Amino acid sequence: MARGDWWRHGVIYQVYPRSFQDSNGDGIGDLRGITGRLDHLNDGTPASLGVDAIWLSPFYPSPLTDFGYDVSDYCDVHPDYGTLADFDELVRQAHRHGIRVIVDFVPNHTSDRHPWFRASRSSRDDPHRGWYVWRDPRPDGSPPNNWRSLFAAVGSAWTFDPATGQYYLHSFRREQPDLDWWNPEVREAMHGVLRFWLDRGVDGFRIDVAHKMARDPDLLDNPPELYRGRPLPSPRRDEDWPEVHVILRDFRRLLDAYDDRMAIGEVGIFDPARVVRYFGTSLDELHLVFNFSFVRQPWRAEAFRDAVDRCEALLPAGAWPVYTLSNHDTPRARSRYGGEGGLPQGEWVEGGMPPSGGDSGLGMRRARVAAMLLLTLRGTPFLYYGEEIGQADGEVPPDRVVDIDGRDPERTPMQWDGTPGAGFTTGEPWLPIGSEARTVNVAAERDDPRSLLSLYRQLIRYRRGSRPLLAGTYRAVGHEPGIFSYVREAGGRRLLVALNFTSAPVRLDAPAFGLPPTGVVEVSTDPDRPSGPVSLAPLEVGPDEGVVVAL
Ligand code: GLC
Ligand code: CA
């Protein structure tokens, strides 16, 4: 395999370790559990999903106030999840399965229990004081500026610490103090963290809030309009500061000293023109940058086409797209698309968005179309665990709520089978098992050719063998309302992908936009559609159907 092929052409699957598989009955997923489920992900045969890499959300020691995105030791494993030896074994077994391993790197903030912060808050003279952002109150005692936490429930991004009479900055919870990346000692220490995991054999990093690390060193106020519910304005002063690109170039140099490793950044800013800067002016920063447009828009063909076309137009030459339907911060794809879909476009906030409900049958049909979209676009697809079976958001009663920001429903345990613990645990699960687990689960779907899991397996396999899908060009064609259609082309082979976003049949007159009058059906989301020759003059696309046709 050529350098860089695996993260350009592979399918990457996000594992939320706490919810994937419990191996010891304590109700909490763990690393050994993940190792035991690698066959589901890729056993080298068509029986498995066939993914090429996993991204593990944080499994480091942490007080878990933000479920591991509050790290108290970057170079160890939380006892809930196992030990470093378990991690090494997971990497070894994953590699034997042909699965690369990406770990989460959380550089913007630590836990307030991290020894660095404990030292930093102990006195104004402590050598670690300058590792975090400390400032005097304003004369009236109020916080140094108007910056707010990305968790709406938190309010100000500053917390006063009476022990030393200053405020410290936290872009998220007050238990997550922001590091000061202007300090060279912080950079050095965090480079050590990257090397620690690279030396253990990880294949890459997902960089948490990669745009946050650098901010205005003068700590001036953000434009007040920012906090009035409009997706404006850039630039803001608490993130996306030019120095962040220096920091990311340093990361890249460090990674490039190893063989074929990669970094993907979570860049949570609205302006796509600023997001693409994270590839670097000469592609010398992040290998990949998440594109969250599919998560934040309604289920409409036009919205999806615009998002893809915008991405294709803005990407710097040589940069590679990334698409994703959901993650641990957003309602699950099936629940979101089953309703109106799309998240509000105000100030960027974490999670906290209720799914818009909707008929679950419709959500499941749309999840099939979404799967075809994700796996046939030009770019790297990221799947979220459970998405392959159409797992819906779980119901979490008020007395079981554990996340500050409403994200529990999308984090409920993986549904492996129809037993009471869903095959996830023999104990009491840390979050309730989804109410549909008896029917929507891996065991039930594995042998059902009509299931979403079977469609995912089919699409991933088909993609793996298709030059046009792996590496071909992308061009949107036809603009019939309700349908998103495009051509992928490589080495003289052409595919037409037609996705019907409506629940009524639509007709696509392919010759009207220069395509041949007939083709061959390769894959359809409708298990009843026969493969083989088909007329394209017009192509009849069924309600909520997606189809791939060879031209
Ligand atoms: C990222 C993570 C999210 C976390 C936040 C703070 O957005 O995906 O889960 O709460 O950063 O680390
Ligand atoms: Ca466990």
Coordinates of C-alpha atoms and ligand atoms in Angstrom, one line a residue:
M1 CA 0.0 0.0 0.0
A2 CA 1.3 3.4 -0.9
R3 CA 2.0 5.9 1.9
G4 CA -1.3 7.7 2.8
D5 CA -3.5 5.2 1.1
W6 CA -5.0 3.8 4.2
W7 CA -6.5 7.1 5.5
R8 CA -7.5 8.3 2.0
H9 CA -9.2 5.1 0.9
G10 CA -10.1 3.3 4.1
V11 CA -13.3 3.4 6.1
I12 CA -12.8 4.6 9.7
Y13 CA -15.0 3.6 12.6
Q14 CA -15.3 5.5 15.8
V15 CA -15.4 3.4 19.0
Y16 CA -16.7 5.1 22.1
P17 CA -14.9 2.8 24.5
R18 CA -17.3 3.2 27.4
S19 CA -20.2 1.9 25.3
F20 CA -18.7 -0.7 22.9
Q21 CA -18.2 -3.9 24.9
D22 CA -17.8 -4.7 28.6
S23 CA -15.6 -7.7 29.2
N24 CA -15.8 -8.0 33.0
G25 CA -19.5 -7.4 33.9
D26 CA -19.0 -3.9 35.6
G27 CA -21.4 -2.3 33.0
I28 CA -18.6 -0.2 31.5
G29 CA -17.0 -0.9 28.1
D30 CA -13.3 -1.5 28.1
L31 CA -10.3 -2.2 26.0
R32 CA -10.4 -6.0 26.2
G33 CA -14.0 -5.7 25.1
I34 CA -13.0 -3.9 22.0
T35 CA -10.3 -6.5 21.3
G36 CA -12.9 -9.2 21.6
R37 CA -15.1 -7.5 19.0
L38 CA -12.5 -6.9 16.3
D39 CA -14.0 -9.7 14.2
H40 CA -17.2 -7.8 13.8
L41 CA -15.2 -4.8 12.4
N42 CA -13.0 -6.8 10.1
D43 CA -12.3 -10.5 10.0
G44 CA -11.1 -10.5 6.5
T45 CA -14.3 -12.0 5.2
P46 CA -17.6 -10.6 3.8
A47 CA -19.2 -11.7 7.1
S48 CA -17.7 -8.7 8.8
L49 CA -18.2 -5.0 8.3
G50 CA -14.8 -4.5 6.7
V51 CA -13.5 -1.3 8.1
D52 CA -9.8 -0.3 7.8
A53 CA -9.3 1.7 11.0
I54 CA -10.8 2.5 14.4
W55 CA -10.7 5.8 16.2
L56 CA -10.9 5.4 20.0
S57 CA -12.4 8.2 22.0
P58 CA -10.4 8.9 25.2
F59 CA -9.6 6.0 27.5
Y60 CA -7.0 7.9 29.6
P61 CA -7.1 8.4 33.4
S62 CA -9.8 11.0 34.0
P63 CA -12.3 12.1 36.6
L64 CA -14.8 11.7 33.8
T65 CA -16.6 14.9 34.2
D66 CA -16.6 15.1 30.4
F67 CA -16.3 11.3 29.9
G68 CA -12.6 11.3 29.3
Y69 CA -12.2 14.6 27.4
D70 CA -10.9 15.8 30.8
V71 CA -7.6 14.0 30.9
S72 CA -5.6 13.7 34.2
D73 CA -2.8 11.6 32.7
Y74 CA -2.1 11.6 29.0
C75 CA 0.2 8.5 29.1
D76 CA -1.9 5.8 30.8
V77 CA -5.2 4.0 30.7
H78 CA -8.2 4.7 33.0
P79 CA -8.7 1.6 35.3
D80 CA -12.3 1.4 34.1
Y81 CA -10.9 0.5 30.6
G82 CA -7.9 -1.6 31.6
T83 CA -4.2 -1.2 31.5
L84 CA -1.4 -0.2 29.1
A85 CA -0.8 -3.9 28.5
D86 CA -4.5 -4.2 27.4
F87 CA -3.9 -1.3 25.0
D88 CA -0.8 -2.8 23.5
E89 CA -2.7 -6.1 23.0
L90 CA -5.6 -4.2 21.4
V91 CA -3.2 -2.6 18.9
R92 CA -1.5 -5.9 18.2
Q93 CA -4.7 -7.7 17.5
A94 CA -6.2 -4.8 15.5
H95 CA -3.2 -4.8 13.3
R96 CA -3.5 -8.5 12.8
H97 CA -7.0 -7.8 11.6
G98 CA -5.8 -5.2 9.2
I99 CA -7.3 -2.5 11.3
R100 CA -5.3 0.7 12.1
V101 CA -5.7 2.4 15.4
I102 CA -6.3 6.2 15.9
V103 CA -6.4 7.6 19.4
D104 CA -7.9 10.8 20.6
F105 CA -5.5 13.6 21.5
V106 CA -7.0 16.3 23.7
P107 CA -4.5 19.2 23.6
N108 CA -6.6 22.2 24.4
H109 CA -7.3 21.5 28.1
T110 CA -6.5 19.0 30.8
S111 CA -8.6 17.9 33.8
D112 CA -8.3 20.1 36.9
R113 CA -7.0 17.0 38.6
H114 CA -4.0 16.8 36.2
P115 CA -0.8 17.2 38.2
W116 CA 0.1 20.2 36.0
F117 CA -3.0 22.1 37.0
R118 CA -2.8 21.1 40.6
A119 CA 0.7 22.6 40.7
S120 CA -0.4 25.6 38.6
R121 CA -3.2 26.6 41.0
S122 CA -1.1 26.0 44.1
S123 CA 0.6 29.4 43.9
R124 CA 1.3 32.3 41.6
D125 CA 5.0 31.4 41.7
D126 CA 4.7 27.7 40.9
P127 CA 6.7 26.7 37.8
H128 CA 3.5 25.4 36.2
R129 CA 1.5 28.6 36.8
G130 CA 2.2 29.7 33.2
W131 CA 1.0 26.4 31.7
Y132 CA -2.5 27.6 32.0
V133 CA -4.2 30.9 31.4
W134 CA -4.5 32.9 34.7
R135 CA -5.6 36.6 34.8
D136 CA -6.6 39.1 37.4
P137 CA -10.2 40.1 37.8
R138 CA -11.4 43.3 36.2
P139 CA -11.5 46.2 38.8
D140 CA -15.2 45.3 39.6
G141 CA -14.2 41.7 40.3
S142 CA -15.7 40.3 37.1
P143 CA -14.0 37.9 34.7
P144 CA -11.2 39.2 32.5
N145 CA -13.3 39.2 29.3
N146 CA -16.6 38.2 27.8
W147 CA -15.6 34.7 26.5
R148 CA -18.0 31.9 27.1
S149 CA -17.8 28.2 27.5
L150 CA -18.9 26.0 24.6
F151 CA -21.2 24.2 27.0
A152 CA -24.2 26.5 27.2
A153 CA -24.9 25.4 30.8
V154 CA -21.5 26.6 32.0
G155 CA -21.7 30.3 31.1
S156 CA -18.5 32.3 31.4
A157 CA -15.3 30.6 30.3
W158 CA -13.6 31.9 33.4
T159 CA -13.6 30.6 37.0
F160 CA -12.2 32.5 39.9
D161 CA -9.9 30.6 42.2
P162 CA -9.8 32.3 45.6
A163 CA -6.6 30.5 46.7
T164 CA -4.5 32.7 44.4
G165 CA -7.0 35.5 43.7
Q166 CA -7.1 35.0 39.9
Y167 CA -9.4 33.6 37.2
Y168 CA -8.4 30.7 35.0
L169 CA -9.7 30.0 31.5
H170 CA -11.8 27.0 30.5
S171 CA -13.4 26.7 27.0
F172 CA -15.5 23.8 28.3
R173 CA -16.3 22.8 31.9
R174 CA -14.6 24.5 34.8
E175 CA -13.0 21.1 35.5
Q176 CA -11.3 21.4 32.1
P177 CA -8.8 24.3 32.4
D178 CA -7.3 25.4 29.0
L179 CA -3.5 25.0 28.6
D180 CA -1.5 28.0 27.4
W181 CA 0.0 27.0 24.1
W182 CA 1.9 30.2 23.9
N183 CA 4.2 28.6 26.5
P184 CA 7.0 26.6 24.9
E185 CA 7.1 24.1 27.8
V186 CA 3.5 23.2 27.1
R187 CA 4.3 22.4 23.5
E188 CA 7.3 20.4 24.5
A189 CA 5.3 18.3 27.0
M190 CA 2.5 17.6 24.6
H191 CA 5.0 16.6 21.9
G192 CA 6.2 14.0 24.4
V193 CA 2.6 12.7 24.6
L194 CA 2.4 12.3 20.9
R195 CA 5.7 10.4 20.8
F196 CA 4.6 8.2 23.7
W197 CA 1.6 6.9 21.6
L198 CA 3.4 6.8 18.3
D199 CA 6.2 4.7 19.9
R200 CA 3.5 2.3 21.2
G201 CA 2.4 1.8 17.6
V202 CA -0.7 4.0 17.1
D203 CA -1.4 4.9 13.5
G204 CA -2.7 8.4 14.1
F205 CA -4.6 10.9 16.2
R206 CA -8.0 12.6 16.2
I207 CA -7.2 16.0 17.5
D208 CA -9.9 17.3 19.8
V209 CA -10.9 21.0 19.1
A210 CA -7.8 21.5 17.0
H211 CA -8.8 25.1 16.3
K212 CA -8.9 26.1 20.0
M213 CA -5.3 25.9 21.1
A214 CA -4.2 29.4 20.0
R215 CA -6.1 32.5 21.1
D216 CA -5.6 36.2 21.3
P217 CA -2.7 36.6 23.7
D218 CA -4.1 40.0 24.8
L219 CA -7.4 38.3 25.7
L220 CA -9.6 41.0 24.2
D221 CA -13.4 40.5 24.2
N222 CA -15.1 38.5 21.4
P223 CA -17.4 40.6 19.2
P224 CA -20.6 40.7 21.3
E225 CA -22.8 39.7 18.3
L226 CA -21.2 36.3 18.7
Y227 CA -23.3 35.7 21.7
R228 CA -26.6 36.9 20.2
G229 CA -27.3 33.6 18.5
R230 CA -25.9 34.3 15.0
P231 CA -23.3 32.1 13.3
L232 CA -21.0 35.0 13.1
P233 CA -18.5 36.5 13.1
S234 CA -15.0 35.6 12.3
P235 CA -12.5 36.2 13.5
R236 CA -13.3 35.5 17.1
R237 CA -10.5 35.9 19.6
D238 CA -10.9 32.8 21.7
E239 CA -10.0 30.3 19.0
D240 CA -8.7 29.9 15.4
W241 CA -5.8 32.4 16.1
P242 CA -3.1 32.3 13.4
E243 CA -0.6 30.7 15.8
V244 CA -2.6 27.5 15.8
H245 CA -1.2 26.8 12.3
V246 CA 2.3 27.0 13.7
I247 CA 1.4 24.5 16.4
L248 CA -0.2 22.1 13.9
R249 CA 2.9 22.3 11.5
D250 CA 5.0 21.3 14.5
F251 CA 2.7 18.3 15.1
R252 CA 2.9 17.4 11.4
R253 CA 6.7 17.4 11.4
L254 CA 6.7 15.2 14.4
L255 CA 4.3 12.7 12.8
D256 CA 6.2 12.8 9.5
A257 CA 9.3 11.5 11.3
Y258 CA 7.4 8.2 11.7
D259 CA 6.1 6.0 9.0
D260 CA 2.7 6.6 7.5
R261 CA 0.9 8.1 10.5
M262 CA -1.9 10.6 10.3
A263 CA -3.8 13.3 12.1
I264 CA -7.4 14.4 11.7
G265 CA -8.7 17.5 13.3
E266 CA -12.0 18.4 14.8
V267 CA -12.3 22.0 13.7
G268 CA -15.6 23.2 15.0
I269 CA -16.0 26.5 13.1
F270 CA -18.8 27.4 10.8
D271 CA -16.9 29.2 8.0
P272 CA -15.8 26.4 5.7
A273 CA -13.2 28.8 4.1
R274 CA -11.5 29.0 7.4
V275 CA -11.8 25.3 8.1
V276 CA -9.9 24.3 5.0
R277 CA -6.9 26.3 6.2
Y278 CA -6.2 23.5 8.6
F279 CA -4.7 21.4 5.8
G280 CA -1.9 24.0 5.8
T281 CA -0.9 26.3 2.9
S282 CA 1.4 23.6 1.5
L283 CA -0.6 20.7 3.0
D284 CA 1.8 20.7 5.9
E285 CA -0.7 20.7 8.8
L286 CA -3.5 18.2 9.3
H287 CA -3.8 15.2 7.0
L288 CA -7.6 15.3 7.3
V289 CA -10.1 17.8 8.7
F290 CA -13.7 16.8 9.7
N291 CA -16.5 18.2 7.6
F292 CA -19.5 18.4 9.9
S293 CA -21.9 19.8 7.3
F294 CA -24.0 16.6 7.1
V295 CA -24.6 16.7 10.8
R296 CA -25.9 20.3 10.7
Q297 CA -28.4 20.3 7.9
P298 CA -31.9 19.1 7.1
W299 CA -32.6 15.9 5.1
R300 CA -32.8 17.7 1.7
A301 CA -31.0 16.7 -1.5
E302 CA -30.2 20.3 -2.3
A303 CA -28.6 20.9 1.1
F304 CA -26.4 17.8 0.8
R305 CA -25.4 18.6 -2.8
D306 CA -24.5 22.2 -1.8
A307 CA -22.4 20.9 1.1
V308 CA -20.5 18.5 -1.1
D309 CA -20.0 21.0 -3.9
R310 CA -18.8 23.6 -1.4
C311 CA -16.3 21.2 0.1
E312 CA -15.0 20.2 -3.3
A313 CA -14.7 23.8 -4.4
L314 CA -12.9 25.0 -1.3
L315 CA -10.5 22.1 -0.7
P316 CA -6.9 23.1 -1.5
A317 CA -5.3 21.2 -4.4
G318 CA -4.2 17.8 -3.1
A319 CA -6.3 17.9 0.1
W320 CA -8.7 15.1 0.7
P321 CA -12.4 15.4 1.9
V322 CA -13.9 13.7 4.9
Y323 CA -17.6 12.9 5.5
T324 CA -19.4 11.8 8.6
L325 CA -23.0 11.4 9.6
S326 CA -22.7 11.5 13.4
N327 CA -20.4 11.2 16.4
H328 CA -20.5 11.2 20.2
D329 CA -21.5 14.9 20.3
T330 CA -24.6 14.8 18.0
P331 CA -27.9 12.9 17.9
R332 CA -27.5 9.7 15.9
A333 CA -28.0 9.8 12.1
R334 CA -31.1 7.6 12.1
S335 CA -32.8 9.6 14.8
R336 CA -31.8 13.0 13.3
Y337 CA -32.8 12.1 9.7
G338 CA -36.0 10.4 10.9
G339 CA -37.3 13.9 11.8
E340 CA -36.4 17.2 10.2
G341 CA -32.7 16.6 10.7
G342 CA -30.1 19.3 11.1
L343 CA -28.9 21.2 14.1
P344 CA -29.5 24.9 14.8
Q345 CA -27.0 27.2 13.1
G346 CA -26.4 29.6 16.0
E347 CA -23.2 29.9 18.0
W348 CA -21.3 26.6 17.8
V349 CA -22.2 24.6 21.0
E350 CA -21.4 21.1 21.9
G351 CA -24.2 18.5 21.6
G352 CA -27.3 19.3 23.5
M353 CA -29.5 19.0 20.5
P354 CA -32.6 16.8 20.9
P355 CA -33.3 14.6 17.9
S356 CA -36.4 15.9 16.1
G357 CA -38.1 12.6 16.6
G358 CA -40.0 11.3 13.6
D359 CA -41.1 7.9 12.4
S360 CA -38.4 5.3 13.0
G361 CA -39.3 3.5 9.8
L362 CA -38.5 6.6 7.8
G363 CA -35.3 7.1 9.8
M364 CA -34.2 3.6 8.9
R365 CA -34.9 4.1 5.2
R366 CA -33.1 7.4 5.2
A367 CA -30.2 5.8 7.1
R368 CA -29.8 3.4 4.1
V369 CA -29.6 6.3 1.7
A370 CA -27.2 8.1 4.0
A371 CA -25.0 5.0 4.1
M372 CA -24.8 5.0 0.3
L373 CA -24.0 8.6 0.3
L374 CA -21.2 8.3 2.9
L375 CA -19.6 5.4 1.1
T376 CA -19.8 6.7 -2.5
L377 CA -18.5 10.2 -2.1
R378 CA -15.0 11.3 -2.9
G379 CA -13.4 11.3 0.6
T380 CA -12.8 9.3 3.8
P381 CA -15.9 8.1 5.5
F382 CA -16.1 8.1 9.3
L383 CA -18.7 5.8 10.8
Y384 CA -20.0 6.1 14.4
Y385 CA -20.4 2.8 16.3
G386 CA -23.9 1.5 16.0
E387 CA -24.6 3.5 12.8
E388 CA -24.1 0.3 10.8
I389 CA -27.1 -1.3 12.4
G390 CA -29.3 1.8 12.5
Q391 CA -29.1 2.2 16.2
A392 CA -31.3 5.1 17.4
D393 CA -30.7 7.5 20.2
G394 CA -31.4 5.8 23.5
E395 CA -34.0 7.0 26.0
V396 CA -32.2 8.3 29.1
P397 CA -34.6 9.0 32.0
P398 CA -33.7 12.1 34.1
D399 CA -32.3 10.0 37.0
R400 CA -29.8 8.3 34.6
V401 CA -28.5 11.5 32.9
V402 CA -24.7 11.8 33.3
D403 CA -23.6 14.2 30.6
I404 CA -23.8 18.0 31.3
D405 CA -24.7 18.7 27.7
G406 CA -27.5 16.3 26.7
R407 CA -25.3 13.8 24.8
D408 CA -26.2 10.6 26.7
P409 CA -28.8 9.4 24.1
E410 CA -26.2 9.0 21.4
R411 CA -23.8 7.2 23.7
T412 CA -25.9 4.3 24.9
P413 CA -24.3 0.8 24.6
M414 CA -23.7 -0.9 21.4
Q415 CA -26.6 -3.3 20.6
W416 CA -25.0 -6.7 19.9
D417 CA -27.9 -9.0 20.5
G418 CA -31.4 -9.3 21.9
T419 CA -30.4 -10.3 25.4
P420 CA -31.2 -8.0 28.3
G421 CA -27.7 -6.5 28.4
A422 CA -27.7 -6.4 24.5
G423 CA -24.6 -8.5 24.5
F424 CA -22.8 -5.4 25.8
T425 CA -22.7 -6.4 29.4
T426 CA -23.8 -9.1 31.9
G427 CA -24.0 -6.4 34.5
E428 CA -25.9 -3.1 35.0
P429 CA -24.9 -0.9 32.0
W430 CA -23.6 2.6 32.7
L431 CA -26.3 4.1 30.4
P432 CA -29.5 2.3 29.7
I433 CA -29.7 -0.1 26.7
G434 CA -31.8 1.3 23.8
S435 CA -35.4 0.3 23.9
E436 CA -35.2 -1.3 20.4
A437 CA -32.2 -3.5 21.2
R438 CA -34.2 -6.7 21.0
T439 CA -34.7 -6.1 17.2
V440 CA -32.1 -3.6 16.2
N441 CA -28.9 -5.5 16.9
V442 CA -25.9 -7.1 15.2
A443 CA -27.0 -10.7 15.7
A444 CA -30.4 -10.0 14.2
E445 CA -29.1 -8.1 11.3
R446 CA -26.1 -10.3 10.5
D447 CA -28.0 -13.0 8.6
D448 CA -30.7 -10.8 7.3
P449 CA -29.9 -9.7 3.7
R450 CA -32.4 -6.9 3.9
S451 CA -30.8 -5.3 7.0
L452 CA -28.9 -2.1 7.2
L453 CA -25.9 -4.0 8.4
S454 CA -25.9 -6.1 5.3
L455 CA -26.1 -3.0 3.2
Y456 CA -23.2 -1.5 5.0
R457 CA -21.1 -4.6 4.5
Q458 CA -22.1 -4.7 0.8
L459 CA -21.3 -1.1 0.2
I460 CA -17.9 -1.2 2.0
R461 CA -16.9 -4.3 0.1
Y462 CA -18.1 -2.8 -3.2
R463 CA -16.2 0.4 -2.5
R464 CA -13.0 -1.4 -1.7
G465 CA -13.0 -3.0 -5.2
S466 CA -14.0 0.2 -7.1
R467 CA -11.4 2.5 -8.5
P468 CA -14.0 5.2 -9.3
L469 CA -15.3 5.2 -5.7
L470 CA -11.9 5.0 -4.0
A471 CA -10.0 7.6 -6.1
G472 CA -12.2 8.8 -8.9
T473 CA -13.4 12.3 -9.6
Y474 CA -16.7 13.6 -8.4
R475 CA -19.2 15.7 -10.4
A476 CA -22.8 16.5 -9.5
V477 CA -25.1 15.9 -12.4
G478 CA -28.8 16.7 -13.1
H479 CA -30.6 19.0 -10.7
E480 CA -34.0 17.3 -10.3
P481 CA -35.6 18.4 -7.1
G482 CA -35.4 15.9 -4.3
I483 CA -32.6 13.9 -5.8
F484 CA -28.8 14.2 -5.4
S485 CA -27.0 12.5 -8.2
Y486 CA -23.3 12.5 -9.1
V487 CA -20.8 10.7 -11.3
R488 CA -17.6 9.2 -10.0
E489 CA -15.0 8.4 -12.6
A490 CA -11.5 6.8 -12.7
G491 CA -9.5 5.0 -15.3
G492 CA -12.2 5.2 -18.0
R493 CA -14.8 3.7 -15.6
R494 CA -17.9 5.7 -14.6
L495 CA -20.5 5.3 -12.0
L496 CA -23.7 7.2 -11.5
V497 CA -25.0 7.5 -7.9
A498 CA -28.6 8.7 -7.6
L499 CA -30.0 9.3 -4.1
N500 CA -33.7 10.0 -3.7
F501 CA -34.2 12.2 -0.6
T502 CA -38.0 12.1 -0.9
S503 CA -40.6 9.4 -0.2
A504 CA -42.0 9.7 -3.7
P505 CA -40.5 8.0 -6.8
V506 CA -38.4 10.3 -9.0
R507 CA -37.2 10.1 -12.5
L508 CA -33.7 11.0 -13.6
D509 CA -33.3 11.6 -17.3
A510 CA -29.6 10.7 -17.6
P511 CA -29.3 11.4 -21.4
A512 CA -30.5 14.9 -20.8
F513 CA -27.2 15.7 -19.0
G514 CA -25.0 13.8 -21.4
L515 CA -25.0 10.3 -19.9
P516 CA -25.8 7.1 -21.8
P517 CA -29.4 5.8 -22.0
T518 CA -28.6 2.5 -20.2
G519 CA -26.4 1.3 -17.4
V520 CA -26.0 -1.6 -15.0
V521 CA -27.3 -1.6 -11.5
E522 CA -24.5 -2.4 -9.1
V523 CA -26.0 -1.7 -5.6
S524 CA -29.3 -0.4 -4.4
T525 CA -30.6 0.5 -1.0
D526 CA -33.8 -1.3 -2.0
P527 CA -33.1 -5.1 -1.6
D528 CA -35.9 -5.8 -4.1
R529 CA -34.3 -3.9 -7.0
P530 CA -32.7 -6.4 -9.3
S531 CA -29.1 -5.9 -10.3
G532 CA -28.2 -5.9 -14.0
P533 CA -29.1 -3.7 -17.0
V534 CA -31.4 -0.7 -16.4
S535 CA -32.8 2.1 -18.5
L536 CA -31.5 5.6 -17.7
A537 CA -33.9 7.3 -20.0
P538 CA -35.2 7.8 -17.5
L539 CA -33.8 6.0 -14.4
E540 CA -36.7 5.4 -12.0
V541 CA -35.5 5.9 -8.5
G542 CA -37.9 4.5 -5.8
P543 CA -39.1 6.4 -2.7
D544 CA -36.1 6.8 -0.3
E545 CA -33.9 4.8 -2.6
G546 CA -30.3 5.2 -3.5
V547 CA -28.8 3.4 -6.4
V548 CA -25.3 3.0 -7.9
V549 CA -25.3 2.4 -11.7
A550 CA -22.2 1.5 -13.8
L551 CA -22.2 3.5 -17.1
Ligands
GLC1 C1 -14.8 17.8 21.6 C2 -15.3 16.5 22.0 C3 -16.4 16.6 23.0 C4 -15.8 17.3 24.2 C5 -15.1 18.6 23.9 C6 -14.3 19.1 25.0 O1 -15.8 18.6 21.0 O2 -15.7 15.8 20.8 O3 -17.0 15.4 23.3 O4 -16.8 17.5 25.2 O5 -14.3 18.5 22.7 O6 -13.1 18.3 25.0
CA2 CA -15.8 -3.3 32.0

